[in-house]
Each structure stands twice: as C-alpha cells, then as structure tokens.
XYZ file of C-alpha atoms in Angstrom:
538
model
C 52.247 23.148 18.816
C 51.474 19.736 20.235
C 48.251 19.176 22.163
C 47.188 15.970 23.807
C 43.571 16.370 22.662
C 42.547 19.470 20.690
C 42.977 23.258 20.582
C 40.541 23.661 23.473
C 42.652 21.494 25.816
C 43.558 22.822 29.256
C 46.776 24.833 29.607
C 48.381 22.123 31.749
C 48.026 19.784 28.769
C 49.919 22.181 26.507
C 53.305 21.061 25.221
C 54.774 23.704 22.978
C 57.690 23.153 20.611
C 60.582 25.222 21.990
C 63.939 25.748 20.298
C 66.882 26.767 22.481
C 69.824 28.415 20.662
C 73.021 28.882 22.699
C 76.669 28.342 21.797
C 77.475 27.269 25.382
C 76.865 23.498 25.675
C 76.454 23.751 29.436
C 73.931 26.584 29.400
C 71.949 25.132 26.469
C 71.786 21.740 28.225
C 70.586 23.351 31.475
C 67.872 25.344 29.688
C 66.848 22.327 27.631
C 66.468 20.052 30.657
C 64.480 22.685 32.525
C 62.051 23.366 29.693
C 61.659 19.740 28.584
C 59.546 18.994 31.642
C 56.704 21.030 30.056
C 57.592 21.361 26.378
C 59.084 19.594 23.392
C 62.631 21.015 23.292
C 65.236 21.081 20.526
C 68.709 22.547 21.102
C 70.836 24.423 18.520
C 74.402 25.727 18.917
C 74.296 28.557 16.359
C 71.891 30.860 14.526
C 72.458 29.750 10.904
C 71.233 26.219 11.735
C 67.956 27.710 12.965
C 67.535 29.836 9.852
C 68.059 26.785 7.638
C 65.249 24.940 9.435
C 62.910 27.919 9.169
C 63.742 28.310 5.470
C 62.786 24.634 5.029
C 59.357 25.359 6.478
C 59.957 24.109 10.024
C 59.605 26.456 12.972
C 58.949 26.264 16.716
C 56.161 27.695 18.848
C 58.731 29.611 20.938
C 62.337 30.466 20.062
C 64.804 31.030 22.953
C 67.878 32.884 21.611
C 71.196 33.656 23.343
C 72.254 37.212 22.554
C 76.007 36.723 22.266
C 77.015 33.961 19.834
C 79.912 33.762 17.366
C 79.341 34.271 13.634
C 75.739 35.486 14.114
C 74.305 37.024 17.268
C 70.858 36.369 18.640
C 69.733 39.874 17.655
C 70.880 39.315 14.068
C 68.903 36.060 13.954
C 65.906 37.893 15.393
C 66.109 40.718 12.846
C 66.378 38.230 9.978
C 63.365 36.227 11.146
C 61.260 39.346 11.622
C 61.474 40.036 7.915
C 58.940 37.250 7.377
C 57.567 36.262 10.814
C 55.998 38.743 13.230
C 55.902 38.646 17.022
C 52.677 36.636 17.239
C 53.497 34.005 14.623
C 56.917 33.300 16.188
C 57.491 34.526 19.772
C 61.204 35.071 20.574
C 62.762 35.177 24.022
C 66.291 36.662 24.282
C 68.781 35.368 26.864
C 71.291 38.063 27.876
C 74.071 38.270 30.434
C 73.788 42.043 30.973
C 70.138 43.018 30.799
C 70.710 46.768 30.907
C 68.201 49.371 29.746
C 69.998 49.945 26.453
C 70.117 46.209 25.754
C 66.397 45.929 26.446
C 65.566 48.741 24.038
C 67.850 47.324 21.331
C 66.424 43.842 21.720
C 62.808 45.021 21.495
C 63.705 47.086 18.461
C 65.141 43.937 16.840
C 61.770 42.204 17.330
C 62.168 40.223 20.565
C 59.038 39.558 22.613
C 60.723 39.181 26.013
C 64.039 38.997 27.904
C 65.545 36.778 30.601
C 68.824 37.767 32.230
C 71.474 35.152 32.949
C 71.753 33.597 35.421
C 68.000 33.200 35.373
C 65.849 31.509 37.952
C 64.194 28.303 36.728
C 60.695 29.512 37.662
C 61.184 32.765 35.763
C 62.303 31.048 32.555
C 59.460 28.528 32.737
C 56.883 31.259 33.358
C 58.076 33.495 30.512
C 58.264 30.635 27.996
C 54.824 29.413 29.090
C 53.386 32.910 28.595
C 54.786 33.107 25.069
C 53.546 29.577 24.333
C 50.024 30.504 25.424
C 50.147 33.579 23.214
C 51.186 31.401 20.276
C 48.380 28.968 21.081
C 45.800 31.763 21.050
C 47.231 33.010 17.780
C 47.025 29.540 16.214
C 43.440 29.135 17.393
C 42.525 32.526 15.990
C 44.096 31.681 12.629
C 42.332 28.326 12.650
C 39.014 30.026 13.401
C 39.592 32.625 10.692
C 40.448 29.902 8.188
C 37.407 27.845 9.127
C 35.207 30.935 8.938
C 36.593 31.876 5.541
C 36.107 28.362 4.208
C 32.571 28.240 5.584
C 31.823 31.599 3.993
C 33.263 30.480 0.665
C 31.279 27.236 0.861
C 28.107 29.176 1.666
C 28.729 31.557 -1.222
C 29.373 28.636 -3.541
C 26.223 26.884 -2.306
C 24.185 30.054 -2.778
C 25.563 30.473 -6.265
C 24.786 26.848 -7.100
C 21.311 27.240 -5.590
C 20.644 30.393 -7.615
C 21.828 28.704 -10.803
C 19.760 25.609 -10.064
C 16.613 27.616 -9.252
C 17.067 29.674 -12.399
C 17.402 26.462 -14.415
C 14.367 24.903 -12.700
C 12.343 28.036 -13.391
C 13.374 27.965 -17.049
C 12.667 24.269 -17.487
C 9.238 24.443 -15.810
C 8.204 27.654 -17.559
C 9.109 26.368 -21.007
C 6.473 23.583 -21.155
C 4.090 25.797 -19.167
C 4.356 28.395 -21.921
C 3.193 25.834 -24.488
C 0.402 24.602 -22.210
C -0.968 28.072 -21.473
C -0.481 29.294 -25.032
C -2.391 26.421 -26.609
C -5.058 26.490 -23.891
C -5.714 30.194 -24.551
C -5.749 29.603 -28.296
C -8.222 26.733 -28.021
C -10.466 28.778 -25.715
C -10.742 31.706 -28.145
C -13.194 29.977 -30.452
C -13.750 27.160 -32.869
C -10.623 25.633 -34.372
C -10.102 23.089 -37.068
C -9.999 19.453 -35.903
C -6.366 19.071 -36.965
C -5.374 22.186 -35.021
C -7.369 21.038 -32.002
C -5.601 17.674 -32.004
C -2.194 19.302 -32.418
C -2.917 21.649 -29.530
C -4.173 18.920 -27.200
C -1.198 16.712 -28.071
C 1.157 19.592 -27.277
C -0.556 20.284 -23.952
C -0.365 16.635 -22.938
C 3.254 16.250 -24.047
C 4.404 19.327 -22.143
C 2.405 18.423 -19.043
C 4.106 15.026 -19.005
C 7.456 16.796 -19.395
C 6.714 18.866 -16.299
C 5.822 15.717 -14.379
C 9.134 14.151 -15.413
C 11.075 17.226 -14.293
C 9.374 17.179 -10.896
C 9.933 13.435 -10.522
C 13.641 13.886 -11.322
C 13.969 16.574 -8.644
C 12.192 14.433 -6.047
C 14.206 11.339 -6.952
C 17.406 13.355 -6.625
C 16.474 14.419 -3.089
C 15.797 10.763 -2.271
C 19.187 9.774 -3.659
C 20.975 12.470 -1.623
C 19.162 11.425 1.574
C 19.628 7.708 0.875
C 15.862 7.101 0.696
C 15.394 5.963 -2.897
C 13.103 2.946 -2.457
C 13.509 -0.261 -4.456
C 10.917 -3.042 -4.730
C 13.050 -6.002 -5.760
C 11.839 -8.980 -7.767
C 12.964 -11.061 -10.704
C 12.388 -8.843 -13.738
C 12.290 -9.609 -17.447
C 14.783 -7.018 -18.675
C 13.738 -7.429 -22.294
C 10.200 -6.270 -21.484
C 11.612 -3.322 -19.528
C 13.717 -2.226 -22.495
C 10.787 -2.607 -24.899
C 8.491 -0.561 -22.636
C 11.055 2.239 -22.373
C 11.698 2.095 -26.133
C 7.953 2.320 -26.902
C 7.498 5.215 -24.459
C 10.219 7.298 -26.135
C 9.198 6.365 -29.704
C 6.757 9.293 -30.223
C 9.465 11.817 -29.313
C 11.989 10.161 -31.626
C 9.439 10.006 -34.436
C 8.721 13.719 -33.989
C 12.418 14.392 -34.729
C 12.399 11.918 -37.623
C 15.024 9.767 -35.938
C 15.730 6.258 -37.159
C 15.398 3.992 -34.138
C 16.276 0.318 -33.855
C 15.846 -2.154 -31.000
C 17.963 -5.302 -31.037
C 16.625 -7.624 -28.352
C 16.608 -11.337 -29.156
C 14.472 -13.504 -26.878
C 12.741 -12.917 -23.549
C 15.066 -14.892 -21.291
C 17.031 -11.898 -20.010
C 16.293 -11.516 -16.291
C 17.708 -9.388 -13.494
C 16.893 -9.047 -9.793
C 15.692 -5.496 -9.394
C 12.968 -2.872 -9.328
C 11.090 -2.901 -12.619
C 9.963 0.741 -12.399
C 13.414 2.063 -11.535
C 15.086 0.010 -14.260
C 12.587 1.291 -16.815
C 13.251 4.811 -15.518
C 16.990 4.318 -16.069
C 16.576 3.000 -19.622
C 14.047 5.743 -20.431
C 16.458 8.402 -19.198
C 19.214 7.020 -21.433
C 16.868 6.992 -24.419
C 15.494 10.449 -23.656
C 19.050 11.751 -23.449
C 19.845 10.180 -26.828
C 16.741 11.712 -28.420
C 17.538 15.118 -26.923
C 21.088 15.275 -28.243
C 20.561 13.615 -31.641
C 19.650 16.046 -34.435
C 16.706 15.452 -36.763
C 17.343 12.611 -39.186
C 19.863 10.936 -36.887
C 19.908 7.372 -35.628
C 19.500 5.657 -32.250
C 20.187 1.976 -31.722
C 19.352 0.038 -28.538
C 20.994 -3.315 -27.944
C 20.353 -5.847 -25.181
C 23.483 -7.970 -24.814
C 24.302 -10.906 -22.568
C 27.342 -12.576 -21.084
C 27.702 -15.416 -18.619
C 27.124 -13.264 -15.529
C 25.923 -9.886 -16.820
C 23.391 -8.221 -19.076
C 24.115 -4.988 -20.899
C 21.810 -2.355 -22.373
C 23.652 -0.220 -24.909
C 22.125 3.019 -26.220
C 24.065 4.206 -29.260
C 23.278 7.496 -30.978
C 24.662 9.552 -33.857
C 24.155 12.816 -31.971
C 26.309 15.719 -30.890
C 28.695 13.559 -28.868
C 30.532 14.423 -25.668
C 33.690 16.489 -25.357
C 36.619 14.718 -23.752
C 36.871 17.344 -21.005
C 33.230 16.848 -20.049
C 33.135 13.063 -20.332
C 34.284 12.458 -16.690
C 31.431 14.698 -15.467
C 28.608 13.336 -17.610
C 26.931 11.602 -14.618
C 27.351 14.523 -12.185
C 24.191 16.110 -10.820
C 23.172 19.485 -12.275
C 25.937 19.309 -14.900
C 25.344 19.736 -18.599
C 27.830 20.162 -21.408
C 26.158 23.407 -22.461
C 26.756 26.426 -20.261
C 23.607 27.484 -18.386
C 23.447 30.879 -20.100
C 23.700 29.367 -23.588
C 22.021 26.043 -22.984
C 20.522 24.709 -26.182
C 18.997 21.538 -24.734
C 16.315 21.354 -22.078
C 16.803 19.557 -18.808
C 18.128 19.910 -15.279
C 21.157 17.673 -15.622
C 19.612 15.052 -13.324
C 18.575 12.239 -15.647
C 21.978 10.630 -16.140
C 22.886 11.071 -12.472
C 19.760 9.091 -11.586
C 20.717 6.404 -14.102
C 24.062 5.974 -12.373
C 22.499 5.754 -8.917
C 19.888 3.210 -10.071
C 22.631 1.124 -11.693
C 24.761 1.168 -8.530
C 21.721 0.349 -6.367
C 21.244 -2.802 -8.478
C 24.879 -3.836 -8.184
C 25.614 -2.680 -11.714
C 27.276 0.230 -13.480
C 26.848 2.658 -16.337
C 29.579 4.100 -18.548
C 29.625 6.686 -21.315
C 31.877 6.739 -24.360
C 32.258 9.200 -27.190
C 34.896 9.920 -29.793
C 34.220 13.629 -29.389
C 31.733 16.334 -30.216
C 29.713 15.663 -33.340
C 30.593 11.952 -33.340
C 27.764 10.449 -31.286
C 27.784 8.751 -27.903
C 27.321 5.293 -26.429
C 25.941 4.596 -22.963
C 26.179 1.067 -21.577
C 24.143 0.018 -18.542
C 25.473 -3.227 -17.034
C 23.476 -5.346 -14.551
C 24.105 -8.729 -12.925
C 21.824 -11.331 -14.476
C 19.345 -13.380 -12.461
C 19.213 -17.051 -13.418
C 17.220 -18.177 -10.368
C 14.494 -20.731 -11.239
C 10.760 -19.983 -10.964
C 11.284 -16.266 -11.368
C 8.201 -14.092 -11.595
C 7.774 -10.468 -12.551
C 6.161 -7.986 -10.247
C 3.624 -5.613 -11.740
C 4.579 -1.979 -12.196
C 3.013 0.674 -9.968
C 3.202 3.125 -12.845
C 0.563 2.000 -15.346
C 0.772 3.429 -18.809
C -2.326 5.022 -20.353
C -2.713 2.377 -23.031
C -3.222 -0.252 -20.318
C -6.346 1.575 -19.137
C -8.134 2.727 -22.288
C -11.565 1.977 -20.749
C -14.949 2.630 -22.327
C -17.356 5.166 -20.837
C -19.790 3.900 -18.196
C -17.491 1.707 -16.121
C -18.700 3.313 -12.853
C -22.430 3.452 -13.622
C -24.518 3.744 -10.449
C -21.476 3.749 -8.093
C -21.905 6.257 -5.245
C -18.578 8.035 -4.766
C -17.576 10.561 -2.099
C -15.004 12.923 -3.685
C -13.009 14.979 -1.163
C -10.776 17.639 -2.725
C -10.212 21.213 -1.516
C -8.866 22.560 -4.821
C -11.881 23.684 -6.853
C -10.351 23.026 -10.282
C -9.033 19.611 -9.287
C -12.403 18.684 -7.791
C -14.223 19.836 -10.920
C -11.920 17.684 -13.081
C -12.554 14.609 -10.918
C -16.312 15.117 -10.939
C -16.307 15.541 -14.724
C -14.301 12.343 -15.230
C -16.378 10.269 -12.839
C -19.715 11.630 -14.026
C -18.812 10.685 -17.587
C -18.199 7.173 -16.269
C -21.686 7.102 -14.730
C -20.779 7.574 -11.052
C -23.081 9.336 -8.599
C -21.020 12.006 -6.825
C -21.132 13.619 -3.402
C -18.442 16.281 -3.218
C -16.665 17.842 -0.240
C -13.862 20.354 0.159
C -12.905 19.754 3.781
C -12.795 17.255 6.627
C -16.120 18.385 8.132
C -17.940 18.503 4.787
C -16.710 14.993 4.008
C -18.056 13.567 7.284
C -21.405 15.263 6.629
C -21.590 13.736 3.109
C -20.643 10.363 4.546
C -23.703 10.286 6.794
C -26.106 11.773 4.250
C -25.341 9.736 1.129
C -23.869 6.417 2.345
C -21.222 6.221 -0.440
C -19.820 2.967 -1.748
C -16.324 4.372 -2.411
C -14.257 7.268 -1.034
C -11.801 9.193 -3.184
C -9.971 11.677 -0.970
C -7.110 14.123 -1.304
C -4.539 14.039 1.522
C -3.664 17.747 1.739
C -6.943 19.162 3.067
C -7.070 22.654 4.650
C -8.318 21.868 8.176
C -7.508 18.252 9.004
C -5.757 16.118 6.403
C -6.969 13.048 4.559
C -5.252 10.715 7.002
C -7.299 12.167 9.873
C -10.439 11.935 7.738
C -9.906 8.269 6.970
C -9.191 7.431 10.605
C -12.453 9.161 11.526
C -14.322 7.229 8.800
C -13.005 3.907 10.072
C -13.733 4.878 13.678
C -17.388 5.388 12.732
C -17.630 1.736 11.761
C -17.208 2.067 7.994
C -14.885 -0.878 7.414
C -12.724 -1.298 4.355
C -14.722 -4.342 3.221
C -17.841 -2.195 2.864
C -16.337 1.198 2.056
C -12.984 1.017 0.230
C -11.015 4.256 -0.018
C -8.515 5.654 -2.497
C -5.895 8.215 -1.439
C -5.342 10.879 -4.097
C -2.294 13.002 -3.369
C 0.601 15.013 -4.711
C 2.770 13.494 -1.971
C 4.347 10.681 -3.954
C 7.097 9.249 -1.743
C 7.042 5.555 -0.693
C 6.633 6.649 2.923
C 3.590 8.741 1.912
C 2.045 5.647 0.385
C 2.581 3.723 3.617
C 1.101 6.552 5.705
C -2.032 6.391 3.571
C -2.357 2.636 4.031
C -1.782 2.952 7.768
C -4.549 5.561 7.996
C -7.087 3.187 6.420
C -6.867 3.708 2.637
C -6.746 0.615 0.417
C -5.479 2.247 -2.784
C -3.088 5.084 -3.565
C -2.958 7.314 -6.662
C -0.278 9.992 -7.084
C -1.020 13.274 -8.815
C -1.064 14.206 -11.606
C -3.611 11.523 -12.333
C -3.905 9.547 -15.541
C -7.621 9.324 -16.234
C -7.774 5.739 -17.454
C -5.570 4.479 -14.626
C -7.716 6.199 -11.981
C -10.943 4.749 -13.388
C -9.396 1.280 -13.576
C -8.354 1.462 -9.909
C -11.835 2.615 -8.940
C -13.342 -0.327 -10.826
C -10.992 -2.659 -8.975
C -11.898 -1.050 -5.642
C -15.627 -1.386 -6.349
C -15.250 -5.063 -7.260
C -13.369 -5.685 -4.005
C -16.246 -4.288 -1.998
C -18.292 -6.809 -0.001
C -21.519 -5.218 1.318
C -22.560 -6.545 4.712
C-alpha cells in the first residue's frame, strides 16, 4: 500500500494498490478509470495472470474480481487464493451481474469480502473499495506494530541476557582478586608470620588490588568509548619511552610465569602525536593479553618498527593462539575465545576493544594475526609518525610508584585538614600523613570541615568529593568564599570520580590538585609536597 508520508497519514492521502480482473475490456477500462482517481490501479483480463503474480510474491491491497470469466471464474480464483491468503491479508471484492441471494452466499463461502452488482454506481464501487483498502491499511499497521513489538521484545531479552552474562562475569572477575586480598589479609592478621610469608602475602594483596583497579578502569573507559567521551590530551610523544614503560610495567607478571621477554626498540627518535597515557594503556593491554594467553616458559617479543609515514608496535607471543572463527571478533567488546561457563583466563573482554578504539582515535589501526590455536598470536598497532620539529613530551597524569619513592618526613610540621567521611579511608590517610610528619585535623562532613578550618588554620586541605551532606565542591566554594585563597591555602581533591569532567569540576570549585582513588601513597605525598611548596603565605 502506497502512502504519501507514513502509516499514520490521513485517509485522504491513502492510495491503495488495486487490481481489477475482468475479461470485458470495456468494463475493466471503466472500473480502472474510476478507481485510478484514488488508487494505483492495474488491470488484468483473466485469473491465471493474477495467480502468477501472486505466486511470484506480488499482490495488491484490494483485488476486484469479475465473477464470470472464461477458463477460470472469479470464485475459482478466490478459492485458490484463500488457501494461502485470508480475508484481512488480501481483501477481495466480487463483481457480479446477478447479485441474487444464492450468489451472495456462494461468493462469501468462497472467501469474498464484499460484492458489487453490475451495473454499479461509481460512488458505490469507490466506497466499497475504499472500505476494503482501509481495512487492509489497519491490518498492515497491526502487523507492523506486532513485528516491531516482537523485535523490541527480542532485543530486550537479548540485552537482558547480555547484561546478566556481563554482570556475572564482572562479579567473577572482581571476586577473584578480592578472594586473594581477603584471604591473605585474614591470614596475616591471625598472628606472627615469617618475613618471607609476610612479603608474599603483601605482594599478593597489592597485585590483586591493582588488578581490581584495572578492571574498574576498563569498565569506565568502555562507557566513555560508547558515549563518545573518551578524552585525549594530545602532544608530541616519544613512542619508544611509552613502549618501554608499558614493557617494564608488565615485566613482573611475565617473570612470575617464567616467560622469556624481549624488547627490540632501537633509538629514541620514534614520535607520534597523541595521548601518552592512552597510548601506554593500549600497549600495556596488548602485553597483558600476551602474558595472559602465553603458558609458563613461553616467549613474548615486542618490536618497535618504523616506515616513512608510520610507526608499528608488534607484540608477538608463543601462546595459545586464536582460532580462525574467532579472529574476526577478537576486538569485540565482552567477547573472549573461551566460553563464559568454561573460561580459563581472567578478564572482561574489554582490553583489546579499548586498544582498537585508542588506535582509531589516534588515526591508526590495530590488527591481529594467528596461524591457529596453539601457534601463538601477533598484534600490530600502527600509528602515524610525528616528525614535527621542536616536539616536546607532556608529562603523564598517572605517575608510577617508583617515581615517588619518598623518604619519611617529607611533610614535617605541615598542618593538613583531612576531610573524608569513610572511617577506614580517613584512618589510612591519617596514618600515611602522620608517618610523613604532618599535623592533622580530621573531619567527616562539610560542617565539621568548616569548624576545623576556623580552629586550626591549616596550610593544606585534602578533601574527598563524595561527602554525606554537602559534597567537596560545595565545601571548597565555601572555603574560598571565606577568604582562604588558593595562594595561601592550596587544596587537593581526593575522589573516586575519575572522569576528565570530574577533574574539571574540582578545579572549577577551587581545588588546585586532583588525585583519583585508589591512591598510590608515594604519588599522594609527592603532590602534597608540591602543593606545600606552591603556597605563598600572605
């Protein structure tokens, strides 16, 4: 059925497809001309021609059939069509010269929807065809609605199933390192343990806590990718140093599996225009994937290659390889080669998807190759090189612990206002800062913080954002409104909200520094030292 706009168009905009079947050229021409003013009309001279069209998958919105035709009557055509098409899917109007009661009964029994007796009045024929056309329109709309509803229901069921599978996987992946953390913590709390056991336990706790942080970061980064909000801070970056940093970060995990690792990176002249942190994240994800899927005693080789216009980072492993059927899906989100119920390798299936998005965001690409399961895999990250003169690197916002291995006493005598509503988190901060020699005033809410501010005259504020009554942004605005300027009282935002926009909100509220949870002790102390040095008492 043809509509000028859409299925909700007005009836006067309706132009149905009407087929007129009559062996009389004069009568078929008269009916066709009459109906063509309102409908799209096609004229046939016999029934078999109509059946051929219907068999080919073409059919009208309304079929107007003459009863008496040679070879095959209109009723015979009607009976044949009713074997596969009911009265609502194909309305049929019979034209008859007699129109007696017996004919009416016989025609309805054959499956006709309506009758018009020759010689019919033009208004009558138009009205009856229009009524059947409207019925067909309502039927089509109903079928369309049913189809849309069914598809929506199937999509919702599929989404729910995917959500359930994802949540089950998230729960498994978060509980697994948590099990090691809690188990070792309970063991170490039971009594004295040998120094070697204590070190092994603390190393395990730290390693699994960092794994949880990585899982959470991957989930958050995936939501940013989906919403188009993954932030890049672009600068000219030394790609060789990025690869080395990622290689060094993954080295302990590869050593734990007794993997032979090799980095082939000649020279420091490899530069790209990009975000250093995100590029390191991409390379780290490729290396972590290689470590995960390479059995103990295997080998991983990292190569930094160059061409005239591009740089390539190749990560080559001797691991379990990738099946040919899965290879096209290796960068899909939430997809892993192992089935969820029998998954032998940890992870959410997000790391490689993030690598692909980071590569595309930098104008590059990433490809995976494997000769099959058990034959290793090669991932190649390709980026356009940056040969612009006077290039300078931009410092990473994600300092590594070794950069901040500071001695005790760096904050001696510094008066610090610590605002944190979580008791355990506040106790950890106070312990860290006290060991560094700071003098602490602690608060667990907006009002307590303002009271401490007036009583102790701190030299530095360290405040959580998610406070129970009024948040840290409101607190900092109140602090600045009381005349405590940043030059005299610098402030550090400490928060589990780690998006770029959260950072900007903190700066807009009056904070000068921003630290995302979970904190790295040395990094936090280093930032506090920097904040204290920037202070200019009036």
